[in-house]
mmCIF file of C-alpha atoms in Angstrom:
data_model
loop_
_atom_site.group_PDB
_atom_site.id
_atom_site.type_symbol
_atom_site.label_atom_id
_atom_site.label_comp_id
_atom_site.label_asym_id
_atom_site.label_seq_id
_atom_site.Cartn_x
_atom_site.Cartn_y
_atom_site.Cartn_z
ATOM 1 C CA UNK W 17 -70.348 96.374 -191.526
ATOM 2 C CA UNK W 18 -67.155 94.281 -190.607
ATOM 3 C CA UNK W 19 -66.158 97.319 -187.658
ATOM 4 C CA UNK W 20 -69.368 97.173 -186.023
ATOM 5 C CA UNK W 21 -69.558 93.446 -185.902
ATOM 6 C CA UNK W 22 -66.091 93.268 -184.655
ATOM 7 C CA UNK W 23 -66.860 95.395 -181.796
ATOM 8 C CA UNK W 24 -70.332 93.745 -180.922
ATOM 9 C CA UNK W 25 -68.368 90.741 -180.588
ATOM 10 C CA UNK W 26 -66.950 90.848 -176.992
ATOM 11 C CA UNK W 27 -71.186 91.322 -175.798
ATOM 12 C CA UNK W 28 -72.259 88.289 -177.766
ATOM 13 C CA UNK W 29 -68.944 85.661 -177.090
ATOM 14 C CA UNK W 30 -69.194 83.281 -174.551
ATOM 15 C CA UNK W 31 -65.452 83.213 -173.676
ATOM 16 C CA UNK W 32 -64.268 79.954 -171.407
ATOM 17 C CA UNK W 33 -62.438 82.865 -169.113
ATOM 18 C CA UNK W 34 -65.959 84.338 -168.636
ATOM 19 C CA UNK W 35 -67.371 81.545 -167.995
ATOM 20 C CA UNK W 36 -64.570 80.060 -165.491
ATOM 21 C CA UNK W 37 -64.676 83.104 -163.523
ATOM 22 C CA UNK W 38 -68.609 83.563 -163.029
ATOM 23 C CA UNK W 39 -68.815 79.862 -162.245
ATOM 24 C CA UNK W 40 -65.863 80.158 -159.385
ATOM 25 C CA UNK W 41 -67.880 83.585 -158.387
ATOM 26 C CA UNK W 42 -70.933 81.200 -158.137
ATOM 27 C CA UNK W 43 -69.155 78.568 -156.273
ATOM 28 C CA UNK W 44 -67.864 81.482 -153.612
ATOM 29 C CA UNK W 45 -70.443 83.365 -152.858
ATOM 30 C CA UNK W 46 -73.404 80.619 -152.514
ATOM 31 C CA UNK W 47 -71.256 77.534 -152.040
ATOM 32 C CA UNK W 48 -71.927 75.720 -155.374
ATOM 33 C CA UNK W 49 -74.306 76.356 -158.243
ATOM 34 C CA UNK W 50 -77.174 73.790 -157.078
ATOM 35 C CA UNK W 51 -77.416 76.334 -154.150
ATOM 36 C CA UNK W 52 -77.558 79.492 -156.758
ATOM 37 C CA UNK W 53 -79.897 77.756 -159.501
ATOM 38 C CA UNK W 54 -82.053 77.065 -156.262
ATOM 39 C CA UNK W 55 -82.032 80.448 -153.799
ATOM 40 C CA UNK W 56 -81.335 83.170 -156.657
ATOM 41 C CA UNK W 57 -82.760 81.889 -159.533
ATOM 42 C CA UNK W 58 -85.378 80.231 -157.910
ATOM 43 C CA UNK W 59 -85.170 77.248 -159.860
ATOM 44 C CA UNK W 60 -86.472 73.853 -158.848
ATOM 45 C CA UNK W 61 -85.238 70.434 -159.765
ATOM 46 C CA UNK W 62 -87.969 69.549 -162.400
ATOM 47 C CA UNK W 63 -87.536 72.973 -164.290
ATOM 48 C CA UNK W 64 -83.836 72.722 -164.237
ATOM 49 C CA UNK W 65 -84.090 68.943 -165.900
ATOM 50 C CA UNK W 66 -86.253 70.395 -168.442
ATOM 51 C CA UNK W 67 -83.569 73.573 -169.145
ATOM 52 C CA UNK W 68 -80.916 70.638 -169.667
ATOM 53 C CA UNK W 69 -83.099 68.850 -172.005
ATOM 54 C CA UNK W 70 -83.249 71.716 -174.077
ATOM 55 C CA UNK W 71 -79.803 73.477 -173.696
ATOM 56 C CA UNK W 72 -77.774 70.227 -174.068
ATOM 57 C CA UNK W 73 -77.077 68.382 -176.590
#
């Protein structure tokens, strides 16, 4: 139904506003992202290369 899909849409939208503010909260709190795809996610160089590969066109 057209109500329930318009209020599932703020959960599924990736909003530039969203985005913009969790990357500055990155950028704060661990001093860049390299630093928070490294120490939080635990995410090495090689496995981030191969994310890219896949997530960008």
């Amino acid at each position: 139904a057209p109500e329930i899909a318009a209020l599932l849409d703020p959960l599924f939208a990736a909003r530039a506003s969203y985005l913009r503010a969790a990357l500055e909260t990155i950028d704060a709190h661990w001093g860049g992202r390299d630093r928070y795809f490294r120490e939080v996610l635990g995410l090495d160089d090689a496995l981030r290369e191969r994310l890219r590969e896949r997530l960008v066109e």
